């Protein structure tokens, strides 16, 4: 008989109850608590485990979770007046007051702004769609460059909204990227493009794979290091506050 696990539980952290998602893994050997770039904490449990043991493990991790929640990046919604980066440079979101039109980048009183049309209810979606279009254009250019350098072909370049991944590559040559890369400095987007194209040569993360990335992008460590340092913050842009 298949064991039934709860999909969510709660634990007390610094005097308040925090909701924790529960995920059952067939491959997990131990209990694991994590805090993704976006969203709340996740308790991963092995399929063969016991709920009593999982609860005890979660209780032992409360101090760890409290520290991580304190440092966690806060959501930045796409609302009027918010400041978000575009290709690594801060821009302030300004509502144009117009129902129609497209997003425009303008400098106003020495400040770079994103002029966003549309009604309040649709403004965030307008800006998100525009950022996806910009990301698509930039990534298509860099993917083409790295594919030419490495002598490989791909079938498509698509934008996604993954909560924990910057890109992926399928065996059929489909390349998927997180659209939030358009908010990072251009050398970061370039690194992720090179990374995924290199997977068309090596579908792993072996030494041979990293040699392939370096072959097409010798400065790869610059973008890789930036993502490790700032990736969590980048993931929370465009997330509505609860």
PDB file of C-alpha atoms in Angstrom:
ATOM      1  CA  UNK A   1       0.000   0.000   0.000  1.00  0.00           C
ATOM      2  CA  UNK A   2       1.420   3.379  -0.998  1.00  0.00           C
ATOM      3  CA  UNK A   3       2.233   5.656   1.924  1.00  0.00           C
ATOM      4  CA  UNK A   4       0.317   8.939   2.015  1.00  0.00           C
ATOM      5  CA  UNK A   5       2.316  12.037   2.923  1.00  0.00           C
ATOM      6  CA  UNK A   6       0.901  15.515   3.670  1.00  0.00           C
ATOM      7  CA  UNK A   7       1.586  18.125   1.003  1.00  0.00           C
ATOM      8  CA  UNK A   8       2.190  20.881   3.548  1.00  0.00           C
ATOM      9  CA  UNK A   9       3.028  21.239   7.225  1.00  0.00           C
ATOM     10  CA  UNK A  10       3.926  24.029   9.650  1.00  0.00           C
ATOM     11  CA  UNK A  11       6.753  24.753  12.056  1.00  0.00           C
ATOM     12  CA  UNK A  12       7.281  27.529  14.578  1.00  0.00           C
ATOM     13  CA  UNK A  13      10.102  29.941  13.732  1.00  0.00           C
ATOM     14  CA  UNK A  14      10.849  32.857  16.062  1.00  0.00           C
ATOM     15  CA  UNK A  15       7.374  32.764  17.535  1.00  0.00           C
ATOM     16  CA  UNK A  16       5.444  32.544  14.280  1.00  0.00           C
ATOM     17  CA  UNK A  17       4.131  29.620  12.287  1.00  0.00           C
ATOM     18  CA  UNK A  18       5.800  29.092   8.916  1.00  0.00           C
ATOM     19  CA  UNK A  19       4.223  26.967   6.191  1.00  0.00           C
ATOM     20  CA  UNK A  20       6.537  24.303   4.760  1.00  0.00           C
ATOM     21  CA  UNK A  21       5.796  22.403   1.539  1.00  0.00           C
ATOM     22  CA  UNK A  22       6.381  18.651   1.676  1.00  0.00           C
ATOM     23  CA  UNK A  23       7.799  16.840  -1.336  1.00  0.00           C
ATOM     24  CA  UNK A  24       8.250  13.104  -1.546  1.00  0.00           C
ATOM     25  CA  UNK A  25      11.291  11.921  -3.503  1.00  0.00           C
ATOM     26  CA  UNK A  26      11.898   8.391  -4.731  1.00  0.00           C
ATOM     27  CA  UNK A  27      15.625   9.164  -5.018  1.00  0.00           C
ATOM     28  CA  UNK A  28      16.148  10.907  -1.683  1.00  0.00           C
ATOM     29  CA  UNK A  29      17.912   8.863   0.986  1.00  0.00           C
ATOM     30  CA  UNK A  30      17.659  11.446   3.759  1.00  0.00           C
ATOM     31  CA  UNK A  31      15.369  14.236   4.897  1.00  0.00           C
ATOM     32  CA  UNK A  32      16.302  17.659   3.507  1.00  0.00           C
ATOM     33  CA  UNK A  33      15.095  21.196   4.164  1.00  0.00           C
ATOM     34  CA  UNK A  34      15.676  23.884   1.527  1.00  0.00           C
ATOM     35  CA  UNK A  35      14.670  27.449   0.740  1.00  0.00           C
ATOM     36  CA  UNK A  36      14.290  27.957  -3.039  1.00  0.00           C
ATOM     37  CA  UNK A  37      15.043  31.251  -4.777  1.00  0.00           C
ATOM     38  CA  UNK A  38      11.323  31.935  -4.910  1.00  0.00           C
ATOM     39  CA  UNK A  39       8.618  30.661  -2.629  1.00  0.00           C
ATOM     40  CA  UNK A  40       8.626  29.193   0.857  1.00  0.00           C
ATOM     41  CA  UNK A  41      10.681  26.435   2.507  1.00  0.00           C
ATOM     42  CA  UNK A  42      10.489  22.869   1.209  1.00  0.00           C
ATOM     43  CA  UNK A  43      10.892  19.660   3.209  1.00  0.00           C
ATOM     44  CA  UNK A  44      12.028  16.789   0.988  1.00  0.00           C
ATOM     45  CA  UNK A  45      11.331  13.342   2.396  1.00  0.00           C
ATOM     46  CA  UNK A  46      12.358   9.897   1.136  1.00  0.00           C
ATOM     47  CA  UNK A  47       9.470   7.703   0.072  1.00  0.00           C
ATOM     48  CA  UNK A  48      10.543   5.036   2.561  1.00  0.00           C
ATOM     49  CA  UNK A  49      10.697   7.493   5.486  1.00  0.00           C
ATOM     50  CA  UNK A  50       8.337   8.019   8.389  1.00  0.00           C
ATOM     51  CA  UNK A  51       6.342  11.165   9.068  1.00  0.00           C
ATOM     52  CA  UNK A  52       7.321  11.170  12.755  1.00  0.00           C
ATOM     53  CA  UNK A  53      10.991  11.207  11.754  1.00  0.00           C
ATOM     54  CA  UNK A  54      10.338  13.953   9.198  1.00  0.00           C
ATOM     55  CA  UNK A  55       8.687  16.152  11.832  1.00  0.00           C
ATOM     56  CA  UNK A  56      11.567  15.595  14.245  1.00  0.00           C
ATOM     57  CA  UNK A  57      14.062  16.533  11.519  1.00  0.00           C
ATOM     58  CA  UNK A  58      12.110  19.697  10.712  1.00  0.00           C
ATOM     59  CA  UNK A  59      12.069  20.708  14.381  1.00  0.00           C
ATOM     60  CA  UNK A  60      15.846  20.286  14.581  1.00  0.00           C
ATOM     61  CA  UNK A  61      16.274  22.599  11.589  1.00  0.00           C
ATOM     62  CA  UNK A  62      14.277  25.543  12.985  1.00  0.00           C
ATOM     63  CA  UNK A  63      17.339  27.640  13.850  1.00  0.00           C
ATOM     64  CA  UNK A  64      18.765  27.039  10.369  1.00  0.00           C
ATOM     65  CA  UNK A  65      15.456  28.017   8.787  1.00  0.00           C
ATOM     66  CA  UNK A  66      15.154  31.151  10.931  1.00  0.00           C
ATOM     67  CA  UNK A  67      18.582  32.336   9.786  1.00  0.00           C
ATOM     68  CA  UNK A  68      17.831  31.641   6.118  1.00  0.00           C
ATOM     69  CA  UNK A  69      14.443  33.365   6.221  1.00  0.00           C
ATOM     70  CA  UNK A  70      16.049  36.431   7.783  1.00  0.00           C
ATOM     71  CA  UNK A  71      18.520  36.682   4.890  1.00  0.00           C
ATOM     72  CA  UNK A  72      16.076  35.694   2.158  1.00  0.00           C
ATOM     73  CA  UNK A  73      15.485  38.201  -0.612  1.00  0.00           C
ATOM     74  CA  UNK A  74      12.089  39.883  -0.407  1.00  0.00           C
ATOM     75  CA  UNK A  75       9.713  39.841  -3.414  1.00  0.00           C
ATOM     76  CA  UNK A  76       9.761  42.889  -5.697  1.00  0.00           C
ATOM     77  CA  UNK A  77       6.472  43.245  -7.537  1.00  0.00           C
ATOM     78  CA  UNK A  78       6.202  45.167 -10.814  1.00  0.00           C
ATOM     79  CA  UNK A  79       4.249  48.110  -9.471  1.00  0.00           C
ATOM     80  CA  UNK A  80       4.513  51.838 -10.083  1.00  0.00           C
ATOM     81  CA  UNK A  81       7.549  53.351  -8.382  1.00  0.00           C
ATOM     82  CA  UNK A  82       9.427  50.054  -7.956  1.00  0.00           C
ATOM     83  CA  UNK A  83      13.044  49.960  -9.078  1.00  0.00           C
ATOM     84  CA  UNK A  84      14.174  46.941 -11.084  1.00  0.00           C
ATOM     85  CA  UNK A  85      17.343  46.226 -13.049  1.00  0.00           C
ATOM     86  CA  UNK A  86      17.451  45.969 -16.833  1.00  0.00           C
ATOM     87  CA  UNK A  87      20.684  44.471 -18.168  1.00  0.00           C
ATOM     88  CA  UNK A  88      22.192  45.195 -14.782  1.00  0.00           C
ATOM     89  CA  UNK A  89      21.160  48.864 -14.581  1.00  0.00           C
ATOM     90  CA  UNK A  90      18.397  50.090 -12.250  1.00  0.00           C
ATOM     91  CA  UNK A  91      15.234  51.534 -13.832  1.00  0.00           C
ATOM     92  CA  UNK A  92      12.180  52.935 -12.088  1.00  0.00           C
ATOM     93  CA  UNK A  93       8.732  51.726 -13.189  1.00  0.00           C
ATOM     94  CA  UNK A  94       6.556  54.638 -14.277  1.00  0.00           C
ATOM     95  CA  UNK A  95       2.891  54.368 -15.272  1.00  0.00           C
ATOM     96  CA  UNK A  96       2.198  56.318 -18.459  1.00  0.00           C
ATOM     97  CA  UNK A  97      -1.515  56.654 -17.756  1.00  0.00           C
ATOM     98  CA  UNK A  98      -2.235  55.463 -21.281  1.00  0.00           C
ATOM     99  CA  UNK A  99      -4.288  52.370 -21.995  1.00  0.00           C
ATOM    100  CA  UNK A 100      -2.412  51.481 -25.167  1.00  0.00           C
ATOM    101  CA  UNK A 101       1.190  51.579 -26.264  1.00  0.00           C
ATOM    102  CA  UNK A 102       4.352  49.636 -25.568  1.00  0.00           C
ATOM    103  CA  UNK A 103       6.913  49.754 -22.797  1.00  0.00           C
ATOM    104  CA  UNK A 104       9.621  52.346 -23.418  1.00  0.00           C
ATOM    105  CA  UNK A 105      12.945  53.159 -21.776  1.00  0.00           C
ATOM    106  CA  UNK A 106      13.298  56.874 -21.092  1.00  0.00           C
ATOM    107  CA  UNK A 107      15.591  59.024 -18.986  1.00  0.00           C
ATOM    108  CA  UNK A 108      13.584  61.411 -16.808  1.00  0.00           C
ATOM    109  CA  UNK A 109      15.361  64.007 -14.658  1.00  0.00           C
ATOM    110  CA  UNK A 110      18.556  62.013 -14.822  1.00  0.00           C
ATOM    111  CA  UNK A 111      16.890  58.727 -13.881  1.00  0.00           C
ATOM    112  CA  UNK A 112      16.337  55.771 -16.198  1.00  0.00           C
ATOM    113  CA  UNK A 113      12.707  54.702 -16.269  1.00  0.00           C
ATOM    114  CA  UNK A 114      10.501  52.009 -17.764  1.00  0.00           C
ATOM    115  CA  UNK A 115       7.382  53.721 -19.083  1.00  0.00           C
ATOM    116  CA  UNK A 116       4.600  51.146 -18.781  1.00  0.00           C
ATOM    117  CA  UNK A 117       1.111  51.662 -20.286  1.00  0.00           C
ATOM    118  CA  UNK A 118      -2.076  49.830 -19.361  1.00  0.00           C
ATOM    119  CA  UNK A 119      -4.566  49.679 -16.531  1.00  0.00           C
ATOM    120  CA  UNK A 120      -3.298  48.881 -13.053  1.00  0.00           C
ATOM    121  CA  UNK A 121      -4.511  45.293 -13.192  1.00  0.00           C
ATOM    122  CA  UNK A 122      -2.604  44.621 -16.423  1.00  0.00           C
ATOM    123  CA  UNK A 123       0.519  46.721 -15.948  1.00  0.00           C
ATOM    124  CA  UNK A 124       2.696  44.006 -14.363  1.00  0.00           C
ATOM    125  CA  UNK A 125       1.816  41.589 -17.164  1.00  0.00           C
ATOM    126  CA  UNK A 126       2.602  44.216 -19.799  1.00  0.00           C
ATOM    127  CA  UNK A 127       6.046  44.753 -18.296  1.00  0.00           C
ATOM    128  CA  UNK A 128       6.690  41.032 -17.867  1.00  0.00           C
ATOM    129  CA  UNK A 129       5.792  40.340 -21.502  1.00  0.00           C
ATOM    130  CA  UNK A 130       8.094  43.135 -22.653  1.00  0.00           C
ATOM    131  CA  UNK A 131      10.981  41.824 -20.539  1.00  0.00           C
ATOM    132  CA  UNK A 132      10.445  38.345 -21.986  1.00  0.00           C
ATOM    133  CA  UNK A 133      10.616  39.765 -25.506  1.00  0.00           C
ATOM    134  CA  UNK A 134      13.849  41.584 -24.682  1.00  0.00           C
ATOM    135  CA  UNK A 135      15.300  38.443 -23.121  1.00  0.00           C
ATOM    136  CA  UNK A 136      14.308  36.387 -26.155  1.00  0.00           C
ATOM    137  CA  UNK A 137      16.096  38.779 -28.516  1.00  0.00           C
ATOM    138  CA  UNK A 138      19.282  38.958 -26.440  1.00  0.00           C
ATOM    139  CA  UNK A 139      19.470  35.218 -25.872  1.00  0.00           C
ATOM    140  CA  UNK A 140      18.816  34.339 -29.499  1.00  0.00           C
ATOM    141  CA  UNK A 141      21.786  36.497 -30.478  1.00  0.00           C
ATOM    142  CA  UNK A 142      24.166  34.994 -27.935  1.00  0.00           C
ATOM    143  CA  UNK A 143      23.013  31.415 -28.525  1.00  0.00           C
ATOM    144  CA  UNK A 144      23.691  31.847 -32.242  1.00  0.00           C
ATOM    145  CA  UNK A 145      27.211  33.107 -31.489  1.00  0.00           C
ATOM    146  CA  UNK A 146      28.101  30.221 -29.175  1.00  0.00           C
ATOM    147  CA  UNK A 147      26.516  27.594 -31.421  1.00  0.00           C
ATOM    148  CA  UNK A 148      28.638  28.860 -34.316  1.00  0.00           C
ATOM    149  CA  UNK A 149      31.797  28.805 -32.213  1.00  0.00           C
ATOM    150  CA  UNK A 150      31.183  25.251 -31.030  1.00  0.00           C
ATOM    151  CA  UNK A 151      29.893  23.960 -34.357  1.00  0.00           C
ATOM    152  CA  UNK A 152      26.540  22.750 -33.047  1.00  0.00           C
ATOM    153  CA  UNK A 153      22.912  23.258 -34.041  1.00  0.00           C
ATOM    154  CA  UNK A 154      19.807  23.806 -31.918  1.00  0.00           C
ATOM    155  CA  UNK A 155      16.091  23.607 -32.640  1.00  0.00           C
ATOM    156  CA  UNK A 156      14.583  26.425 -30.557  1.00  0.00           C
ATOM    157  CA  UNK A 157      15.159  29.111 -27.938  1.00  0.00           C
ATOM    158  CA  UNK A 158      12.317  29.659 -25.458  1.00  0.00           C
ATOM    159  CA  UNK A 159      11.688  31.723 -22.351  1.00  0.00           C
ATOM    160  CA  UNK A 160      10.496  30.117 -19.132  1.00  0.00           C
ATOM    161  CA  UNK A 161       9.771  31.243 -15.579  1.00  0.00           C
ATOM    162  CA  UNK A 162      11.544  28.563 -13.549  1.00  0.00           C
ATOM    163  CA  UNK A 163      11.791  29.117  -9.818  1.00  0.00           C
ATOM    164  CA  UNK A 164      15.249  27.581  -9.438  1.00  0.00           C
ATOM    165  CA  UNK A 165      16.843  27.213 -12.881  1.00  0.00           C
ATOM    166  CA  UNK A 166      18.459  29.664 -15.280  1.00  0.00           C
ATOM    167  CA  UNK A 167      18.371  27.428 -18.310  1.00  0.00           C
ATOM    168  CA  UNK A 168      18.015  23.915 -19.671  1.00  0.00           C
ATOM    169  CA  UNK A 169      18.890  21.950 -22.781  1.00  0.00           C
ATOM    170  CA  UNK A 170      17.006  18.950 -24.126  1.00  0.00           C
ATOM    171  CA  UNK A 171      18.432  16.073 -26.113  1.00  0.00           C
ATOM    172  CA  UNK A 172      16.510  17.378 -29.131  1.00  0.00           C
ATOM    173  CA  UNK A 173      18.269  20.745 -29.044  1.00  0.00           C
ATOM    174  CA  UNK A 174      15.544  22.787 -27.361  1.00  0.00           C
ATOM    175  CA  UNK A 175      17.085  25.532 -25.233  1.00  0.00           C
ATOM    176  CA  UNK A 176      15.024  27.071 -22.430  1.00  0.00           C
ATOM    177  CA  UNK A 177      16.038  30.128 -20.426  1.00  0.00           C
ATOM    178  CA  UNK A 178      14.705  32.040 -17.454  1.00  0.00           C
ATOM    179  CA  UNK A 179      13.464  35.399 -18.746  1.00  0.00           C
ATOM    180  CA  UNK A 180      14.770  37.145 -15.614  1.00  0.00           C
ATOM    181  CA  UNK A 181      18.245  36.917 -17.124  1.00  0.00           C
ATOM    182  CA  UNK A 182      17.411  40.155 -18.963  1.00  0.00           C
ATOM    183  CA  UNK A 183      17.643  41.926 -15.609  1.00  0.00           C
ATOM    184  CA  UNK A 184      21.199  40.706 -14.984  1.00  0.00           C
ATOM    185  CA  UNK A 185      24.292  42.311 -16.509  1.00  0.00           C
ATOM    186  CA  UNK A 186      24.772  41.221 -20.124  1.00  0.00           C
ATOM    187  CA  UNK A 187      27.836  39.097 -19.309  1.00  0.00           C
ATOM    188  CA  UNK A 188      25.634  36.969 -17.034  1.00  0.00           C
ATOM    189  CA  UNK A 189      23.078  36.294 -19.763  1.00  0.00           C
ATOM    190  CA  UNK A 190      25.974  35.494 -22.090  1.00  0.00           C
ATOM    191  CA  UNK A 191      27.361  32.966 -19.620  1.00  0.00           C
ATOM    192  CA  UNK A 192      24.035  31.117 -19.306  1.00  0.00           C
ATOM    193  CA  UNK A 193      23.668  31.084 -23.097  1.00  0.00           C
ATOM    194  CA  UNK A 194      27.162  29.582 -23.450  1.00  0.00           C
ATOM    195  CA  UNK A 195      26.423  27.100 -20.656  1.00  0.00           C
ATOM    196  CA  UNK A 196      23.304  25.701 -22.305  1.00  0.00           C
ATOM    197  CA  UNK A 197      24.816  25.621 -25.806  1.00  0.00           C
ATOM    198  CA  UNK A 198      27.781  23.681 -24.374  1.00  0.00           C
ATOM    199  CA  UNK A 199      25.304  21.026 -23.260  1.00  0.00           C
ATOM    200  CA  UNK A 200      24.719  20.293 -26.944  1.00  0.00           C
ATOM    201  CA  UNK A 201      28.277  18.973 -26.888  1.00  0.00           C
ATOM    202  CA  UNK A 202      28.375  17.494 -23.373  1.00  0.00           C
ATOM    203  CA  UNK A 203      25.062  16.628 -21.687  1.00  0.00           C
ATOM    204  CA  UNK A 204      26.633  16.609 -18.233  1.00  0.00           C
ATOM    205  CA  UNK A 205      28.754  18.763 -15.934  1.00  0.00           C
ATOM    206  CA  UNK A 206      32.021  16.917 -16.382  1.00  0.00           C
ATOM    207  CA  UNK A 207      35.426  18.541 -16.800  1.00  0.00           C
ATOM    208  CA  UNK A 208      34.925  18.152 -20.547  1.00  0.00           C
ATOM    209  CA  UNK A 209      31.721  20.172 -20.297  1.00  0.00           C
ATOM    210  CA  UNK A 210      33.360  23.069 -18.447  1.00  0.00           C
ATOM    211  CA  UNK A 211      36.215  22.995 -20.951  1.00  0.00           C
ATOM    212  CA  UNK A 212      33.602  23.382 -23.684  1.00  0.00           C
ATOM    213  CA  UNK A 213      32.018  26.384 -21.968  1.00  0.00           C
ATOM    214  CA  UNK A 214      35.453  27.979 -21.579  1.00  0.00           C
ATOM    215  CA  UNK A 215      36.200  27.319 -25.236  1.00  0.00           C
ATOM    216  CA  UNK A 216      33.338  29.519 -26.389  1.00  0.00           C
ATOM    217  CA  UNK A 217      33.415  31.908 -23.402  1.00  0.00           C
ATOM    218  CA  UNK A 218      36.858  32.185 -21.742  1.00  0.00           C
ATOM    219  CA  UNK A 219      35.456  34.671 -19.193  1.00  0.00           C
ATOM    220  CA  UNK A 220      32.729  32.259 -18.039  1.00  0.00           C
ATOM    221  CA  UNK A 221      33.706  32.483 -14.365  1.00  0.00           C
ATOM    222  CA  UNK A 222      32.660  36.119 -14.257  1.00  0.00           C
ATOM    223  CA  UNK A 223      29.019  35.328 -15.056  1.00  0.00           C
ATOM    224  CA  UNK A 224      29.028  32.135 -13.021  1.00  0.00           C
ATOM    225  CA  UNK A 225      30.287  33.946  -9.918  1.00  0.00           C
ATOM    226  CA  UNK A 226      27.746  36.751 -10.352  1.00  0.00           C
ATOM    227  CA  UNK A 227      24.861  34.278 -10.393  1.00  0.00           C
ATOM    228  CA  UNK A 228      26.095  32.543  -7.260  1.00  0.00           C
ATOM    229  CA  UNK A 229      26.296  35.884  -5.453  1.00  0.00           C
ATOM    230  CA  UNK A 230      23.151  37.597  -6.768  1.00  0.00           C
ATOM    231  CA  UNK A 231      20.936  34.937  -8.337  1.00  0.00           C
ATOM    232  CA  UNK A 232      18.581  34.608  -5.368  1.00  0.00           C
ATOM    233  CA  UNK A 233      17.712  38.305  -5.512  1.00  0.00           C
ATOM    234  CA  UNK A 234      17.177  38.200  -9.266  1.00  0.00           C
ATOM    235  CA  UNK A 235      14.646  35.373  -8.897  1.00  0.00           C
ATOM    236  CA  UNK A 236      12.249  37.397  -6.736  1.00  0.00           C
ATOM    237  CA  UNK A 237      11.598  40.211  -9.208  1.00  0.00           C
ATOM    238  CA  UNK A 238       8.080  40.129 -10.580  1.00  0.00           C
ATOM    239  CA  UNK A 239       6.737  38.024  -7.718  1.00  0.00           C
ATOM    240  CA  UNK A 240       3.622  39.452  -6.132  1.00  0.00           C
ATOM    241  CA  UNK A 241       3.904  40.012  -2.386  1.00  0.00           C
ATOM    242  CA  UNK A 242       1.616  37.834  -0.303  1.00  0.00           C
TER     243      UNK A 242
END
